[in-house]
């Protein structure tokens, strides 16, 4: 991982609309090609999305999946565990949601809730969230030692951009559903989330399941960055496993 802390993210990164559309089209079709290759070789792809409220996780996931075969992917929006899920180990509900070999599973929020929101809100004891780092690493190692490729994204925006997006959602009748009282409450703990997120990166950024920290103030840049990093990581992991996928040479100039 190039970045180790949220403070290292360059939130001034920008991509204009014309360049964004050009890159998006080519990268989406390259990702479709990868999806078919993963299906053929029975390798599952797991993508984790974390980040501040209104950072653009949903928008990035939408562009990531736009051209893919919907029969081969599933997106899991993760919220607080249901009462029946609390009867099991906290990772149980995530094991049940894993994609089949050859399919893509996307987690909008994830098992990192144990060391993020559950830690901050006191839903997990200190002993529970302290030992969770090793549990999460072991969980991800078990997956990637088998037939899965795993990549984790943290999309970040600053406080001013978050405020701007909150107000936009509040005033737009088609976006009001995205804004909740909990979002406003979480905003008051913005700095706390940065602190615990940095600790999570430090303790769970591994060579088999790395974190990618994405500047999110410019939505165009963030969306392209997510797709590009996904493609690059899948190719790298396929190569490590002795597999290769044909490169589309015309996309060489689409890196950001």
PDB file of C-alpha atoms in Angstrom, residues 22-228:
ATOM      1  CA  UNK A  22     -13.105   8.083 -21.549  1.00  0.00           C
ATOM      2  CA  UNK A  23     -11.358   6.124 -18.803  1.00  0.00           C
ATOM      3  CA  UNK A  24     -14.594   4.760 -17.349  1.00  0.00           C
ATOM      4  CA  UNK A  25     -15.760   3.157 -20.582  1.00  0.00           C
ATOM      5  CA  UNK A  26     -12.498   1.335 -21.258  1.00  0.00           C
ATOM      6  CA  UNK A  27     -11.871   0.254 -17.677  1.00  0.00           C
ATOM      7  CA  UNK A  28     -15.412  -1.060 -17.231  1.00  0.00           C
ATOM      8  CA  UNK A  29     -15.048  -3.325 -20.255  1.00  0.00           C
ATOM      9  CA  UNK A  30     -11.659  -4.480 -19.049  1.00  0.00           C
ATOM     10  CA  UNK A  31     -13.273  -5.383 -15.741  1.00  0.00           C
ATOM     11  CA  UNK A  32     -15.968  -7.318 -17.599  1.00  0.00           C
ATOM     12  CA  UNK A  33     -13.225  -9.297 -19.317  1.00  0.00           C
ATOM     13  CA  UNK A  34     -11.695 -10.022 -15.911  1.00  0.00           C
ATOM     14  CA  UNK A  35     -15.058 -11.136 -14.540  1.00  0.00           C
ATOM     15  CA  UNK A  36     -15.376 -13.729 -17.292  1.00  0.00           C
ATOM     16  CA  UNK A  37     -11.812 -14.915 -16.703  1.00  0.00           C
ATOM     17  CA  UNK A  38     -12.429 -15.327 -12.965  1.00  0.00           C
ATOM     18  CA  UNK A  39     -15.596 -17.296 -13.690  1.00  0.00           C
ATOM     19  CA  UNK A  40     -13.774 -19.609 -16.077  1.00  0.00           C
ATOM     20  CA  UNK A  41     -11.002 -20.239 -13.543  1.00  0.00           C
ATOM     21  CA  UNK A  42     -13.321 -20.501 -10.518  1.00  0.00           C
ATOM     22  CA  UNK A  43     -11.622 -17.704  -8.565  1.00  0.00           C
ATOM     23  CA  UNK A  44     -13.764 -15.510  -6.333  1.00  0.00           C
ATOM     24  CA  UNK A  45     -13.200 -11.767  -5.976  1.00  0.00           C
ATOM     25  CA  UNK A  46     -14.095 -10.009  -2.725  1.00  0.00           C
ATOM     26  CA  UNK A  47     -14.087  -6.209  -2.543  1.00  0.00           C
ATOM     27  CA  UNK A  48     -14.567  -4.366   0.748  1.00  0.00           C
ATOM     28  CA  UNK A  49     -15.664  -0.728   0.923  1.00  0.00           C
ATOM     29  CA  UNK A  50     -15.285   1.392   4.030  1.00  0.00           C
ATOM     30  CA  UNK A  51     -15.053   5.136   4.539  1.00  0.00           C
ATOM     31  CA  UNK A  52     -16.765   8.194   5.936  1.00  0.00           C
ATOM     32  CA  UNK A  53     -20.490   8.699   5.432  1.00  0.00           C
ATOM     33  CA  UNK A  54     -21.203  10.261   2.005  1.00  0.00           C
ATOM     34  CA  UNK A  55     -17.665   9.495   0.825  1.00  0.00           C
ATOM     35  CA  UNK A  56     -18.984   7.935  -2.381  1.00  0.00           C
ATOM     36  CA  UNK A  57     -18.877   4.212  -1.681  1.00  0.00           C
ATOM     37  CA  UNK A  58     -22.223   3.595  -3.368  1.00  0.00           C
ATOM     38  CA  UNK A  59     -21.306   5.650  -6.416  1.00  0.00           C
ATOM     39  CA  UNK A  60     -18.010   3.815  -6.805  1.00  0.00           C
ATOM     40  CA  UNK A  61     -19.725   0.429  -6.478  1.00  0.00           C
ATOM     41  CA  UNK A  62     -22.332   1.440  -9.058  1.00  0.00           C
ATOM     42  CA  UNK A  63     -19.674   2.339 -11.646  1.00  0.00           C
ATOM     43  CA  UNK A  64     -17.628  -0.728 -10.773  1.00  0.00           C
ATOM     44  CA  UNK A  65     -20.541  -3.065 -11.462  1.00  0.00           C
ATOM     45  CA  UNK A  66     -22.274  -1.163 -14.276  1.00  0.00           C
ATOM     46  CA  UNK A  67     -21.022  -3.307 -17.179  1.00  0.00           C
ATOM     47  CA  UNK A  68     -20.623  -6.585 -15.306  1.00  0.00           C
ATOM     48  CA  UNK A  69     -22.837  -9.633 -15.680  1.00  0.00           C
ATOM     49  CA  UNK A  70     -25.248  -9.303 -12.730  1.00  0.00           C
ATOM     50  CA  UNK A  71     -25.571 -13.093 -12.534  1.00  0.00           C
ATOM     51  CA  UNK A  72     -21.973 -13.287 -11.407  1.00  0.00           C
ATOM     52  CA  UNK A  73     -21.918 -10.691  -8.651  1.00  0.00           C
ATOM     53  CA  UNK A  74     -23.659  -9.719  -5.464  1.00  0.00           C
ATOM     54  CA  UNK A  75     -23.494  -6.520  -3.389  1.00  0.00           C
ATOM     55  CA  UNK A  76     -24.050  -6.760   0.352  1.00  0.00           C
ATOM     56  CA  UNK A  77     -25.049  -3.547   2.181  1.00  0.00           C
ATOM     57  CA  UNK A  78     -23.924  -4.222   5.739  1.00  0.00           C
ATOM     58  CA  UNK A  79     -25.699  -2.661   8.697  1.00  0.00           C
ATOM     59  CA  UNK A  80     -25.988  -3.579  12.362  1.00  0.00           C
ATOM     60  CA  UNK A  81     -26.380  -7.329  13.000  1.00  0.00           C
ATOM     61  CA  UNK A  82     -29.914  -8.639  13.445  1.00  0.00           C
ATOM     62  CA  UNK A  83     -30.896 -10.264  16.754  1.00  0.00           C
ATOM     63  CA  UNK A  84     -30.592 -13.796  15.367  1.00  0.00           C
ATOM     64  CA  UNK A  85     -27.106 -12.992  14.008  1.00  0.00           C
ATOM     65  CA  UNK A  86     -25.898 -12.027  17.474  1.00  0.00           C
ATOM     66  CA  UNK A  87     -26.315 -15.660  18.529  1.00  0.00           C
ATOM     67  CA  UNK A  88     -23.181 -16.496  16.550  1.00  0.00           C
ATOM     68  CA  UNK A  89     -19.579 -15.342  16.303  1.00  0.00           C
ATOM     69  CA  UNK A  90     -19.605 -11.916  14.626  1.00  0.00           C
ATOM     70  CA  UNK A  91     -17.858 -13.259  11.519  1.00  0.00           C
ATOM     71  CA  UNK A  92     -20.562 -15.882  10.966  1.00  0.00           C
ATOM     72  CA  UNK A  93     -22.824 -13.571   8.977  1.00  0.00           C
ATOM     73  CA  UNK A  94     -19.948 -12.682   6.663  1.00  0.00           C
ATOM     74  CA  UNK A  95     -18.977 -16.296   6.016  1.00  0.00           C
ATOM     75  CA  UNK A  96     -22.571 -16.823   4.885  1.00  0.00           C
ATOM     76  CA  UNK A  97     -22.329 -13.967   2.403  1.00  0.00           C
ATOM     77  CA  UNK A  98     -19.128 -15.007   0.625  1.00  0.00           C
ATOM     78  CA  UNK A  99     -19.408 -15.267  -3.156  1.00  0.00           C
ATOM     79  CA  UNK A 100     -19.071 -18.629  -4.865  1.00  0.00           C
ATOM     80  CA  UNK A 101     -15.761 -19.431  -6.518  1.00  0.00           C
ATOM     81  CA  UNK A 102     -15.792 -17.573  -9.825  1.00  0.00           C
ATOM     82  CA  UNK A 103     -18.166 -14.869  -8.620  1.00  0.00           C
ATOM     83  CA  UNK A 104     -17.691 -11.347  -7.267  1.00  0.00           C
ATOM     84  CA  UNK A 105     -18.845 -10.308  -3.805  1.00  0.00           C
ATOM     85  CA  UNK A 106     -18.881  -6.642  -2.810  1.00  0.00           C
ATOM     86  CA  UNK A 107     -19.311  -5.515   0.793  1.00  0.00           C
ATOM     87  CA  UNK A 108     -20.604  -1.980   1.363  1.00  0.00           C
ATOM     88  CA  UNK A 109     -19.350  -1.840   4.957  1.00  0.00           C
ATOM     89  CA  UNK A 110     -17.919  -5.051   6.294  1.00  0.00           C
ATOM     90  CA  UNK A 111     -16.418  -7.103   9.111  1.00  0.00           C
ATOM     91  CA  UNK A 112     -14.311  -4.037   9.909  1.00  0.00           C
ATOM     92  CA  UNK A 113     -17.292  -2.706  11.808  1.00  0.00           C
ATOM     93  CA  UNK A 114     -15.866  -4.583  14.802  1.00  0.00           C
ATOM     94  CA  UNK A 115     -12.829  -2.261  14.958  1.00  0.00           C
ATOM     95  CA  UNK A 116     -14.595   0.863  13.678  1.00  0.00           C
ATOM     96  CA  UNK A 117     -18.196   1.635  14.648  1.00  0.00           C
ATOM     97  CA  UNK A 118     -18.487  -1.121  17.266  1.00  0.00           C
ATOM     98  CA  UNK A 119     -15.325   0.114  18.938  1.00  0.00           C
ATOM     99  CA  UNK A 120     -16.350   3.774  18.895  1.00  0.00           C
ATOM    100  CA  UNK A 121     -19.940   3.190  20.001  1.00  0.00           C
ATOM    101  CA  UNK A 122     -19.001   0.693  22.700  1.00  0.00           C
ATOM    102  CA  UNK A 123     -20.860  -2.229  21.083  1.00  0.00           C
ATOM    103  CA  UNK A 124     -17.671  -4.291  21.404  1.00  0.00           C
ATOM    104  CA  UNK A 125     -15.613  -4.501  24.565  1.00  0.00           C
ATOM    105  CA  UNK A 126     -11.964  -3.461  24.465  1.00  0.00           C
ATOM    106  CA  UNK A 127     -10.932  -7.104  24.644  1.00  0.00           C
ATOM    107  CA  UNK A 128     -13.201  -7.934  21.704  1.00  0.00           C
ATOM    108  CA  UNK A 129     -12.009  -5.215  19.357  1.00  0.00           C
ATOM    109  CA  UNK A 130      -8.362  -5.610  20.399  1.00  0.00           C
ATOM    110  CA  UNK A 131      -8.306  -9.293  19.470  1.00  0.00           C
ATOM    111  CA  UNK A 132     -10.351  -8.638  16.328  1.00  0.00           C
ATOM    112  CA  UNK A 133      -7.305  -7.459  14.356  1.00  0.00           C
ATOM    113  CA  UNK A 134      -5.789 -10.949  14.495  1.00  0.00           C
ATOM    114  CA  UNK A 135      -9.193 -12.510  13.807  1.00  0.00           C
ATOM    115  CA  UNK A 136      -9.715 -10.369  10.718  1.00  0.00           C
ATOM    116  CA  UNK A 137      -6.250 -11.113   9.372  1.00  0.00           C
ATOM    117  CA  UNK A 138      -6.797 -14.840   9.922  1.00  0.00           C
ATOM    118  CA  UNK A 139     -10.218 -14.670   8.242  1.00  0.00           C
ATOM    119  CA  UNK A 140      -8.792 -12.926   5.186  1.00  0.00           C
ATOM    120  CA  UNK A 141      -5.763 -15.229   5.067  1.00  0.00           C
ATOM    121  CA  UNK A 142      -8.041 -18.264   5.046  1.00  0.00           C
ATOM    122  CA  UNK A 143      -9.933 -16.827   2.075  1.00  0.00           C
ATOM    123  CA  UNK A 144      -6.933 -15.764   0.021  1.00  0.00           C
ATOM    124  CA  UNK A 145      -5.069 -18.999   0.701  1.00  0.00           C
ATOM    125  CA  UNK A 146      -7.927 -20.680  -1.090  1.00  0.00           C
ATOM    126  CA  UNK A 147      -9.750 -19.519  -4.237  1.00  0.00           C
ATOM    127  CA  UNK A 148     -10.334 -15.860  -3.421  1.00  0.00           C
ATOM    128  CA  UNK A 149      -8.755 -12.528  -4.265  1.00  0.00           C
ATOM    129  CA  UNK A 150      -9.448  -9.791  -1.702  1.00  0.00           C
ATOM    130  CA  UNK A 151      -8.998  -6.019  -1.829  1.00  0.00           C
ATOM    131  CA  UNK A 152     -10.133  -3.386   0.684  1.00  0.00           C
ATOM    132  CA  UNK A 153     -10.960   0.252  -0.067  1.00  0.00           C
ATOM    133  CA  UNK A 154     -11.221   3.213   2.260  1.00  0.00           C
ATOM    134  CA  UNK A 155     -12.751   6.180   0.420  1.00  0.00           C
ATOM    135  CA  UNK A 156     -12.113   9.416   2.264  1.00  0.00           C
ATOM    136  CA  UNK A 157     -13.498  12.941   2.124  1.00  0.00           C
ATOM    137  CA  UNK A 158     -12.790  15.889   4.394  1.00  0.00           C
ATOM    138  CA  UNK A 159     -15.264  17.490   6.770  1.00  0.00           C
ATOM    139  CA  UNK A 160     -16.151  20.352   4.426  1.00  0.00           C
ATOM    140  CA  UNK A 161     -16.945  18.021   1.531  1.00  0.00           C
ATOM    141  CA  UNK A 162     -19.008  15.792   3.793  1.00  0.00           C
ATOM    142  CA  UNK A 163     -21.013  18.789   5.004  1.00  0.00           C
ATOM    143  CA  UNK A 164     -21.626  19.852   1.402  1.00  0.00           C
ATOM    144  CA  UNK A 165     -22.887  16.396   0.451  1.00  0.00           C
ATOM    145  CA  UNK A 166     -25.085  16.120   3.540  1.00  0.00           C
ATOM    146  CA  UNK A 167     -26.817  19.396   2.698  1.00  0.00           C
ATOM    147  CA  UNK A 168     -27.213  18.338  -0.942  1.00  0.00           C
ATOM    148  CA  UNK A 169     -28.862  15.112   0.155  1.00  0.00           C
ATOM    149  CA  UNK A 170     -31.081  16.935   2.614  1.00  0.00           C
ATOM    150  CA  UNK A 171     -32.389  19.246  -0.101  1.00  0.00           C
ATOM    151  CA  UNK A 172     -32.787  16.676  -2.889  1.00  0.00           C
ATOM    152  CA  UNK A 173     -36.016  14.617  -2.582  1.00  0.00           C
ATOM    153  CA  UNK A 174     -34.381  11.792  -4.538  1.00  0.00           C
ATOM    154  CA  UNK A 175     -31.396  11.657  -2.180  1.00  0.00           C
ATOM    155  CA  UNK A 176     -33.021  12.342   1.176  1.00  0.00           C
ATOM    156  CA  UNK A 177     -33.259   8.618   1.901  1.00  0.00           C
ATOM    157  CA  UNK A 178     -29.448   8.489   1.948  1.00  0.00           C
ATOM    158  CA  UNK A 179     -29.203  10.831   4.934  1.00  0.00           C
ATOM    159  CA  UNK A 180     -30.076   9.621   8.425  1.00  0.00           C
ATOM    160  CA  UNK A 181     -29.890  10.940  11.955  1.00  0.00           C
ATOM    161  CA  UNK A 182     -27.077   8.470  12.510  1.00  0.00           C
ATOM    162  CA  UNK A 183     -25.070  10.142   9.735  1.00  0.00           C
ATOM    163  CA  UNK A 184     -25.289  13.483  11.539  1.00  0.00           C
ATOM    164  CA  UNK A 185     -24.339  11.830  14.820  1.00  0.00           C
ATOM    165  CA  UNK A 186     -21.360  10.062  13.234  1.00  0.00           C
ATOM    166  CA  UNK A 187     -20.177  13.376  11.843  1.00  0.00           C
ATOM    167  CA  UNK A 188     -19.566  14.574  15.391  1.00  0.00           C
ATOM    168  CA  UNK A 189     -17.084  11.691  15.751  1.00  0.00           C
ATOM    169  CA  UNK A 190     -15.277  12.323  12.454  1.00  0.00           C
ATOM    170  CA  UNK A 191     -11.859  12.607  14.107  1.00  0.00           C
ATOM    171  CA  UNK A 192     -12.461   9.477  16.192  1.00  0.00           C
ATOM    172  CA  UNK A 193     -13.176   7.495  13.039  1.00  0.00           C
ATOM    173  CA  UNK A 194      -9.973   8.738  11.453  1.00  0.00           C
ATOM    174  CA  UNK A 195      -8.032   7.578  14.509  1.00  0.00           C
ATOM    175  CA  UNK A 196      -9.466   4.063  14.620  1.00  0.00           C
ATOM    176  CA  UNK A 197      -9.319   3.703  10.823  1.00  0.00           C
ATOM    177  CA  UNK A 198      -5.610   4.505  10.838  1.00  0.00           C
ATOM    178  CA  UNK A 199      -5.056   1.842  13.482  1.00  0.00           C
ATOM    179  CA  UNK A 200      -7.020  -0.667  11.396  1.00  0.00           C
ATOM    180  CA  UNK A 201      -4.845   0.064   8.351  1.00  0.00           C
ATOM    181  CA  UNK A 202      -1.695  -0.339  10.412  1.00  0.00           C
ATOM    182  CA  UNK A 203      -2.752  -3.714  11.812  1.00  0.00           C
ATOM    183  CA  UNK A 204      -4.611  -5.277   8.874  1.00  0.00           C
ATOM    184  CA  UNK A 205      -2.855  -4.027   5.736  1.00  0.00           C
ATOM    185  CA  UNK A 206      -1.336  -7.296   4.523  1.00  0.00           C
ATOM    186  CA  UNK A 207       0.342  -8.542   1.370  1.00  0.00           C
ATOM    187  CA  UNK A 208      -2.615 -10.874   0.747  1.00  0.00           C
ATOM    188  CA  UNK A 209      -5.422  -8.398   1.537  1.00  0.00           C
ATOM    189  CA  UNK A 210      -4.165  -4.810   1.235  1.00  0.00           C
ATOM    190  CA  UNK A 211      -5.934  -1.556   1.903  1.00  0.00           C
ATOM    191  CA  UNK A 212      -6.208   1.090  -0.804  1.00  0.00           C
ATOM    192  CA  UNK A 213      -6.838   4.605   0.490  1.00  0.00           C
ATOM    193  CA  UNK A 214      -8.816   6.556  -2.099  1.00  0.00           C
ATOM    194  CA  UNK A 215      -9.175  10.360  -2.262  1.00  0.00           C
ATOM    195  CA  UNK A 216     -12.908  10.944  -2.477  1.00  0.00           C
ATOM    196  CA  UNK A 217     -13.428  14.711  -2.659  1.00  0.00           C
ATOM    197  CA  UNK A 218     -13.578  14.422  -6.452  1.00  0.00           C
ATOM    198  CA  UNK A 219     -16.087  11.682  -7.283  1.00  0.00           C
ATOM    199  CA  UNK A 220     -14.773  11.148 -10.809  1.00  0.00           C
ATOM    200  CA  UNK A 221     -11.249  10.523  -9.571  1.00  0.00           C
ATOM    201  CA  UNK A 222     -12.391   8.170  -6.807  1.00  0.00           C
ATOM    202  CA  UNK A 223     -14.508   6.029  -9.114  1.00  0.00           C
ATOM    203  CA  UNK A 224     -11.752   5.576 -11.670  1.00  0.00           C
ATOM    204  CA  UNK A 225      -9.209   4.909  -8.928  1.00  0.00           C
ATOM    205  CA  UNK A 226     -11.345   2.120  -7.468  1.00  0.00           C
ATOM    206  CA  UNK A 227     -11.827   0.341 -10.803  1.00  0.00           C
ATOM    207  CA  UNK A 228      -8.190   0.781 -11.798  1.00  0.00           C
TER     208      UNK A 228
END
